[in-house]
Short mmCIF file of C-alpha atoms and ligand atoms in Angstrom, two decimals:
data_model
loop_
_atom_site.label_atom_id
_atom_site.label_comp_id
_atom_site.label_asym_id
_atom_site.label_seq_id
_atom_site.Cartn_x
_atom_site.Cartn_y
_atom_site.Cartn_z
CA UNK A 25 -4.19 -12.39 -0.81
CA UNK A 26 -4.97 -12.12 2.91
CA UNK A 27 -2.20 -9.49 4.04
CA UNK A 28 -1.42 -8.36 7.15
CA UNK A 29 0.42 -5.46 7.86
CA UNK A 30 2.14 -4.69 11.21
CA UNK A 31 3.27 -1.46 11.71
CA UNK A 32 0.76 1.80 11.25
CA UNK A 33 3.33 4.85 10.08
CA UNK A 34 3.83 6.02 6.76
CA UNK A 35 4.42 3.23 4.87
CA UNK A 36 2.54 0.43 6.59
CA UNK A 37 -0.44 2.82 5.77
CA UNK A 38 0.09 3.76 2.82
CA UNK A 39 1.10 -0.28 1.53
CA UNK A 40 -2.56 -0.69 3.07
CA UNK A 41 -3.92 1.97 1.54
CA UNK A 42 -2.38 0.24 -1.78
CA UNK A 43 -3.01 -2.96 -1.27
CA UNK A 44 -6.47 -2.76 -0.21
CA UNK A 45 -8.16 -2.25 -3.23
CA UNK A 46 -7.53 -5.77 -4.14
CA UNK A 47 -6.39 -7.45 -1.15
CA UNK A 48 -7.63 -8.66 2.37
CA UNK A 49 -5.61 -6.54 4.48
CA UNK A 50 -5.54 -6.57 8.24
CA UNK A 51 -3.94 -4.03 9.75
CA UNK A 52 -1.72 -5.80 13.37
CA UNK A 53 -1.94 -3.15 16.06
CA UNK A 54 -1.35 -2.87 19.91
CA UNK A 55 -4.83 -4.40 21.43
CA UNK A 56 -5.49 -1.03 23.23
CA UNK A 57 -5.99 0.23 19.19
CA UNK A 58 -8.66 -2.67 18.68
CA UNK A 59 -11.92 -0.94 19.78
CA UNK A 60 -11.03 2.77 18.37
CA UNK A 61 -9.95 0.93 14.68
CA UNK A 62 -12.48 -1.57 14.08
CA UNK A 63 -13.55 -1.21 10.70
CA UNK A 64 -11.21 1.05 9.46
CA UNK A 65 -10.88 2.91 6.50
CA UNK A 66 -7.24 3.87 5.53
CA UNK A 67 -7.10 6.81 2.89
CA UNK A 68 -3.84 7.97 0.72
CA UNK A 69 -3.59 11.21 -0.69
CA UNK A 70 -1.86 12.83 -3.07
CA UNK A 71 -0.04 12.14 -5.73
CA UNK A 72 -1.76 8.83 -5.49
CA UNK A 73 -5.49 9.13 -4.41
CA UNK A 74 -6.83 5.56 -2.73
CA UNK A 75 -8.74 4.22 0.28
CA UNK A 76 -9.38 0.89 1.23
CA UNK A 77 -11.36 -0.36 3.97
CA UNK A 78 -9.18 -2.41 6.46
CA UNK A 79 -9.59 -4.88 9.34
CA UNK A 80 -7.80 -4.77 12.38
CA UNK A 81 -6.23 -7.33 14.77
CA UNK A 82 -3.92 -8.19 17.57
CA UNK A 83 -0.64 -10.05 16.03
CA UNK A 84 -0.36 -13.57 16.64
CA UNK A 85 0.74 -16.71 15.29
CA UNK A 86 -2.49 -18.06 15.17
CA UNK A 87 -3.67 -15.30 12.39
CA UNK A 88 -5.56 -16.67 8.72
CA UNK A 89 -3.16 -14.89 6.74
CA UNK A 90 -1.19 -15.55 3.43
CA UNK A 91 1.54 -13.21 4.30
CA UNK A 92 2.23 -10.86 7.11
CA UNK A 93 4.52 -7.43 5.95
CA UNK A 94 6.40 -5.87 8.74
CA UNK A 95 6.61 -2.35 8.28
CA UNK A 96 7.38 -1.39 11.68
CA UNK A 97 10.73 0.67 12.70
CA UNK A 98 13.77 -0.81 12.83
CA UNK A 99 14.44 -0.54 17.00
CA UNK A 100 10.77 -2.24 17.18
CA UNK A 101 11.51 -5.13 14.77
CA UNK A 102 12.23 -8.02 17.69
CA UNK A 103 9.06 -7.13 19.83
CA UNK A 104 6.86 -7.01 16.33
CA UNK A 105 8.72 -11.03 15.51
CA UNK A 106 7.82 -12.22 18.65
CA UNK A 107 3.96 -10.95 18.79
CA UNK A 108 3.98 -13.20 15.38
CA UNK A 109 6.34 -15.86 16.59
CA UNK A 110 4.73 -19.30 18.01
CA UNK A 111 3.82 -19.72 22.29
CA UNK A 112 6.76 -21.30 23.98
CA UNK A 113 9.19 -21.02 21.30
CA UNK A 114 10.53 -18.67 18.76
CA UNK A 115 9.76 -19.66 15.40
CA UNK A 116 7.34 -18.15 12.70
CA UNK A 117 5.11 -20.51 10.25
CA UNK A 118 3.74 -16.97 9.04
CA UNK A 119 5.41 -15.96 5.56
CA UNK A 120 6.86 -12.58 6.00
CA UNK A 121 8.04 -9.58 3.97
CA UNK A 122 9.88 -6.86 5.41
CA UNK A 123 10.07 -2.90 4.20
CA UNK A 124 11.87 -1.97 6.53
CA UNK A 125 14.74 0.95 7.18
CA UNK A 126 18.19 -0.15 7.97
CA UNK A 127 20.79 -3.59 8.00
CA UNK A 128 19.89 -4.36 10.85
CA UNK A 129 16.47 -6.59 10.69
CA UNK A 130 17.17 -9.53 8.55
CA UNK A 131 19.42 -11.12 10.95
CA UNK A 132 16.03 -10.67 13.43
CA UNK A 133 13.94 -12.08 11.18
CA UNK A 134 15.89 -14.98 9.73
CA UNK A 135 16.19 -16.05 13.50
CA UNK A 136 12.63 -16.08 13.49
CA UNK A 137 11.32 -17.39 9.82
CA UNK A 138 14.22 -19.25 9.27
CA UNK A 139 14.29 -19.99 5.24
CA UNK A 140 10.66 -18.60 4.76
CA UNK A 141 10.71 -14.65 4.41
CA UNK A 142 11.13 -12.02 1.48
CA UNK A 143 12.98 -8.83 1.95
CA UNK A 144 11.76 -5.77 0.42
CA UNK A 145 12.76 -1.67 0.41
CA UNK A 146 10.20 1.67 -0.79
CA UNK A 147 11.37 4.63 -1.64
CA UNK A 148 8.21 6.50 -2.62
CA UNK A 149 7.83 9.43 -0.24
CA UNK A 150 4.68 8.89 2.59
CA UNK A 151 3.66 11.24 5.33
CA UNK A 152 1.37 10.59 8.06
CA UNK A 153 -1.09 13.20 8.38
CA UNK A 154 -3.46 11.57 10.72
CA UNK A 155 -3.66 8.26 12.78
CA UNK A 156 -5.14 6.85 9.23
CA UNK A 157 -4.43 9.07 6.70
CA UNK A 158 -1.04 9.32 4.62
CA UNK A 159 -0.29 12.07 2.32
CA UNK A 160 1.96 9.90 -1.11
CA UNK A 161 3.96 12.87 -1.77
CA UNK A 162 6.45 11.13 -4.67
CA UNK A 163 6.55 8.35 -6.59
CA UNK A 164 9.47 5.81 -6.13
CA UNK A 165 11.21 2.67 -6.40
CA UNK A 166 9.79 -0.53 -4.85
CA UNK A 167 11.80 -3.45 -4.58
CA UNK A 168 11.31 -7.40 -3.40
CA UNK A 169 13.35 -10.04 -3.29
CA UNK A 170 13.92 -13.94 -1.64
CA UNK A 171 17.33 -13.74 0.12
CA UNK A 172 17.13 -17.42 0.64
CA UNK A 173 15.99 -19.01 -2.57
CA UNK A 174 13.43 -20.81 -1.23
CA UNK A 175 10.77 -19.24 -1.58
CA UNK A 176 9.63 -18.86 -5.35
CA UNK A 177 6.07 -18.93 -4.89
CA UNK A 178 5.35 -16.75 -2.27
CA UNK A 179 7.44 -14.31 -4.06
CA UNK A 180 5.41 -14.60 -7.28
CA UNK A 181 2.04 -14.05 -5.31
CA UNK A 182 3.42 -10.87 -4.06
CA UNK A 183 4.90 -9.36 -7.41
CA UNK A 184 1.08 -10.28 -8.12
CA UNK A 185 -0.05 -8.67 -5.54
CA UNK A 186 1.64 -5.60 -5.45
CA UNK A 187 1.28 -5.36 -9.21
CA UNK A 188 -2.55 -5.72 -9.22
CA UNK A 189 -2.35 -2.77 -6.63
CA UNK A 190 -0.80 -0.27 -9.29
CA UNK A 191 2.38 -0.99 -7.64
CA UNK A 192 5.68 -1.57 -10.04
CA UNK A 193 7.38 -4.37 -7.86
CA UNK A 194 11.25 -5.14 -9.15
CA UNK A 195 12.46 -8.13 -8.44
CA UNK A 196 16.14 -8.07 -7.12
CA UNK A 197 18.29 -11.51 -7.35
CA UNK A 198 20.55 -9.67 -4.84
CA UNK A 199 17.97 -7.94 -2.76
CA UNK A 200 20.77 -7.70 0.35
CA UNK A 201 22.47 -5.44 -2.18
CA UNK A 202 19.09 -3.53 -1.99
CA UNK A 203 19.10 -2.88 1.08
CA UNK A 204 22.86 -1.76 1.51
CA UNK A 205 21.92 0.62 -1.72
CA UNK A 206 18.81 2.14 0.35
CA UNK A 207 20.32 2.50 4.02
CA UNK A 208 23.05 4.42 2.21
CA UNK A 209 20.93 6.68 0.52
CA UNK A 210 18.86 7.24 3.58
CA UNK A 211 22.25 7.20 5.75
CA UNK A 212 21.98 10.86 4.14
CA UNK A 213 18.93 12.32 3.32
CA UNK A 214 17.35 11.27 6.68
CA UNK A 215 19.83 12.15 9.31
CA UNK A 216 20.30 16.01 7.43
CA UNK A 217 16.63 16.47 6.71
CA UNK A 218 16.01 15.57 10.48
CA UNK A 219 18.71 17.79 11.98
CA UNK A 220 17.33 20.79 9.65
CA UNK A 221 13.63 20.53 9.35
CA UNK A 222 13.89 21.04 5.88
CA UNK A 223 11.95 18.68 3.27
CA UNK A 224 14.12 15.87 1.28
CA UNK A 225 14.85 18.52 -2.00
CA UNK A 226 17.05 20.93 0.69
CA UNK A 227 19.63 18.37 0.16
CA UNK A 228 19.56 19.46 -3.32
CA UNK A 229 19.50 23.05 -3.59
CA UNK A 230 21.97 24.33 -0.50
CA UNK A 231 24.89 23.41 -2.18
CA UNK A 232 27.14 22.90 0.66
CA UNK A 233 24.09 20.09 2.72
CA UNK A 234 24.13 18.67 -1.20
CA UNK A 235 28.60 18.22 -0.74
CA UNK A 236 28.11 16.56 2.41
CA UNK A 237 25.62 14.40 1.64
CA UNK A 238 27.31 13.22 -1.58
CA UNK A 239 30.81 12.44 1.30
CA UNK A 240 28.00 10.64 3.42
CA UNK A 241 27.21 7.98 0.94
CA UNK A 242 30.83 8.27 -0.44
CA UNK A 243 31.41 6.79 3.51
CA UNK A 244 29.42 4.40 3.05
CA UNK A 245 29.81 3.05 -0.32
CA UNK A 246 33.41 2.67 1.35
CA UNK A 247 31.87 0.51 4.20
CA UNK A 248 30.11 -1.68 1.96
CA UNK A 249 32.77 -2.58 -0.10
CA UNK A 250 34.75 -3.76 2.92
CA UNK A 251 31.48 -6.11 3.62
CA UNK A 252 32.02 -7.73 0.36
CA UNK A 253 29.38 -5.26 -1.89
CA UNK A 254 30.36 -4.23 -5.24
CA UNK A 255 28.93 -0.83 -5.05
CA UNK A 256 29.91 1.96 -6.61
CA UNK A 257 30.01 5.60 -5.29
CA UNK A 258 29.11 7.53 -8.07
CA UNK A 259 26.27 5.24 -8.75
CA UNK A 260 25.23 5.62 -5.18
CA UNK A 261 25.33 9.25 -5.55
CA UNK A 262 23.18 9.23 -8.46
CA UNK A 263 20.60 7.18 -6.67
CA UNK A 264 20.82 9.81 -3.42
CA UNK A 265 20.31 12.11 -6.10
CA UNK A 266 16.91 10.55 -7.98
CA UNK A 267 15.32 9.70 -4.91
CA UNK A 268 15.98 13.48 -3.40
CA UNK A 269 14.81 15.09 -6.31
CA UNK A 270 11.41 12.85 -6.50
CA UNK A 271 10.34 12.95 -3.04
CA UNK A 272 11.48 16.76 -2.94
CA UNK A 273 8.42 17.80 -0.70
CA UNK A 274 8.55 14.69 1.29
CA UNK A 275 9.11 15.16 5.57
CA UNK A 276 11.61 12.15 5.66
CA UNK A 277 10.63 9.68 8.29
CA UNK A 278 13.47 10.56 10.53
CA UNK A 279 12.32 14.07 10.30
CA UNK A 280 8.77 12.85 11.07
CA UNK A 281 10.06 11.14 13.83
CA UNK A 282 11.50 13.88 15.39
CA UNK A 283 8.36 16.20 14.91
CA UNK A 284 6.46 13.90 17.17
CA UNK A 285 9.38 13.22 19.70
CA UNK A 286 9.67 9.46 18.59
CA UNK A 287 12.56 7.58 18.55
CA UNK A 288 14.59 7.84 14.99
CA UNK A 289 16.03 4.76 12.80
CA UNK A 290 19.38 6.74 12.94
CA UNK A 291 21.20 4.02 14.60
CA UNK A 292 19.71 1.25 12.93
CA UNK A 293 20.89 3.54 9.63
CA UNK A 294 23.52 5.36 10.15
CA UNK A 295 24.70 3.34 13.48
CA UNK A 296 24.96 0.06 11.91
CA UNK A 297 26.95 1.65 8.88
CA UNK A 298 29.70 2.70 11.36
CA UNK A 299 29.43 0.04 13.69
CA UNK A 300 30.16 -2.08 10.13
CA UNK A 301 33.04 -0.07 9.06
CA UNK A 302 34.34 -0.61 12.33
CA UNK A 303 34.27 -4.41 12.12
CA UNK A 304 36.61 -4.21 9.20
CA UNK A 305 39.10 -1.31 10.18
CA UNK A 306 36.87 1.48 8.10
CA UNK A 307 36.28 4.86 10.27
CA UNK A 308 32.75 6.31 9.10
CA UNK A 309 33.05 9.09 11.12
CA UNK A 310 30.23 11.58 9.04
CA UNK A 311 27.95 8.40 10.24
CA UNK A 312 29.23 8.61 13.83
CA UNK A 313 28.61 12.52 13.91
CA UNK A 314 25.25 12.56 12.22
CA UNK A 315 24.53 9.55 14.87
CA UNK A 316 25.45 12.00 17.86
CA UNK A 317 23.65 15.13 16.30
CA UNK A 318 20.25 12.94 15.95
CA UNK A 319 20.21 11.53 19.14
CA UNK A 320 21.09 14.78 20.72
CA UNK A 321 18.25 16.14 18.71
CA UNK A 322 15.97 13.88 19.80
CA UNK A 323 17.01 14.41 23.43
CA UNK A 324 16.01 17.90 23.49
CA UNK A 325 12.46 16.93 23.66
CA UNK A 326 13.10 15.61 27.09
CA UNK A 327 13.65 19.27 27.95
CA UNK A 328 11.90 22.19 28.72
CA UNK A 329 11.89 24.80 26.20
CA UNK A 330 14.56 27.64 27.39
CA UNK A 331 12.64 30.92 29.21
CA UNK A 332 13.24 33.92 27.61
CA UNK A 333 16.78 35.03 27.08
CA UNK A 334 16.93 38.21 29.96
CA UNK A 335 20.09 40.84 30.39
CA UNK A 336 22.88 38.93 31.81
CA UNK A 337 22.02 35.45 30.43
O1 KPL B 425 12.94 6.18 2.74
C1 KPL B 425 12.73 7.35 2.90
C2 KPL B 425 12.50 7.80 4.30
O2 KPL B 425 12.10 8.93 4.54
O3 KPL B 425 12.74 6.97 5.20
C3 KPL B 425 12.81 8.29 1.73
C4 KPL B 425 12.81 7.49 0.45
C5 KPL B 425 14.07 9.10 1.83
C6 KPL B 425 11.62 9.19 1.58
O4 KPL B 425 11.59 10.23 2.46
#
């Protein structure tokens, strides 16, 4: 397939790493990125060892591509659908699959694709360790799905795809579901491990960060049930569980995020889930505190460091 991939952080990379080997991928960056990409060569490392020679391009609507997967941050996904979207109007004839963080983008992107997009989520821990170089530091779950039914064929070139790329694509016939089931595990291990520093196992072995994690997605198995998904908690806590324990040395992104004084998903994550609950008389408030501790976090960069503490201080 000819791929394009929008969105250059861990998992955009390492997808393109992936994907590469088999594929025509393209990676869609800013144009001021053109001249110092060209002919690019994207390696993963770790415990998956690829590289795969990529091209680079502007996005546009006009691009020769089979499918185009977003795997840009949540806050970004609106400017990234209009780059691809049509001149003059809003629409996108470019099939799109999302991996994306968050509840937040498939109302963007149906807006935008109408009936023609897949949904997707990854759980395999990626870290960035240079502007082309990703570090696959635990295997994990990769899921697809066609939220709209209509798009049968386009799904079964990607379960292809990702398939001939060593990949182990599931196919979910409720692939909203999917993504509730991943924002709530992340609604936990991303917030804590980015307000500690500590790497996605912590959450396992300091048994009082492993309590309030398990009440996190307890929160917001409790929010998704008022939105009509039959989830269950312990099940939920299980998954937080699996995916902590196999990306234990992984930096999550929100932590990465943080580390280079970016803006965090934590609102598209743990913002939405409140802001959710809200909408049908449910109080989240672990979501709303671990929402005020992350942006405060991230505000600090904005400061100076403290001087020295001196007698008197
Ligand atoms: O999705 C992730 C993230 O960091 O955003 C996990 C699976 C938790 C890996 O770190």
């Amino acid at each position: 397939m000819r791929i394009g991939i929008l969105g250059a952080g861990s998992t955009g990379l390492g997808l393109a790493a992936l994907l590469g080997d088999v594929n025509e991928v393209t990676l869609l960056v800013k144009p001021h990125q053109v001249p110092q990409l060209v002919a690019s060569t994207v390696v993963l490392s770790g415990v998956r060892n690829r590289s795969a020679a990529v091209r680079v391009a502007v996005p546009s609507s006009g691009l020769d591509l089979d499918l185009v997967i977003l795997a840009v941050k949540a806050y970004d996904t609106v400017s990234a659908l209009r780059a691809l979207s049509e001149p003059g109007n809003d629409h996108i004839s470019l099939p799109v699959l999302s991996f994306q963080n968050g509840l937040r983008h498939p109302r963007d992107i149906q807006f935008h694709c109408g009936e023609r997009f897949l949904l997707g989520t990854i759980s395999h821990g990626m870290r960035r360790t240079g502007p082309l170089e990703v570090e696959h530091t635990g295997e994990g779950d990769l899921v697809v799905g066609d939220p709209t039914g209509r798009n049968a064929g386009l799904l079964r070139q990607v379960v292809d795809a990702l398939t001939e790329a060593g990949l182990v694509p599931q196919v979910s016939t409720d692939i909203l579901g999917a993504l509730w089931r991943k924002a709530i595990v992340n609604s936990a291990i991303n917030p804590l491990t980015a307000i500690t520093g500590l790497p996605n196992g912590a959450i396992l072995e300091v048994p009082r960060l492993r309590t309030l994690a398990h009440a996190v997605v307890s929160e917001g198995v409790e929010v998704a049930v008022a939105n009509g998904q039959s989830l269950e908690a312990d099940q939920l806590v299980a998954d937080l569980e699996q995916v902590a324990s196999a990306t234990a040395s992984n930096t999550s992104s929100m932590l990465q995020d943080i580390q280079r004084g970016r803006p965090t998903e934590v609102g598209a994550i743990n913002g939405e889930l409140a802001e959710r609950g809200r909408q049908r008389g449910v109080a989240a408030p672990l979501n709303d505190a671990l929402v005020a501790l992350v942006e405060s976090i991230s505000l600090t960069t904005r400061y100076d460091a403290p001087g020295p503490v001196t007698e008197g201080d």
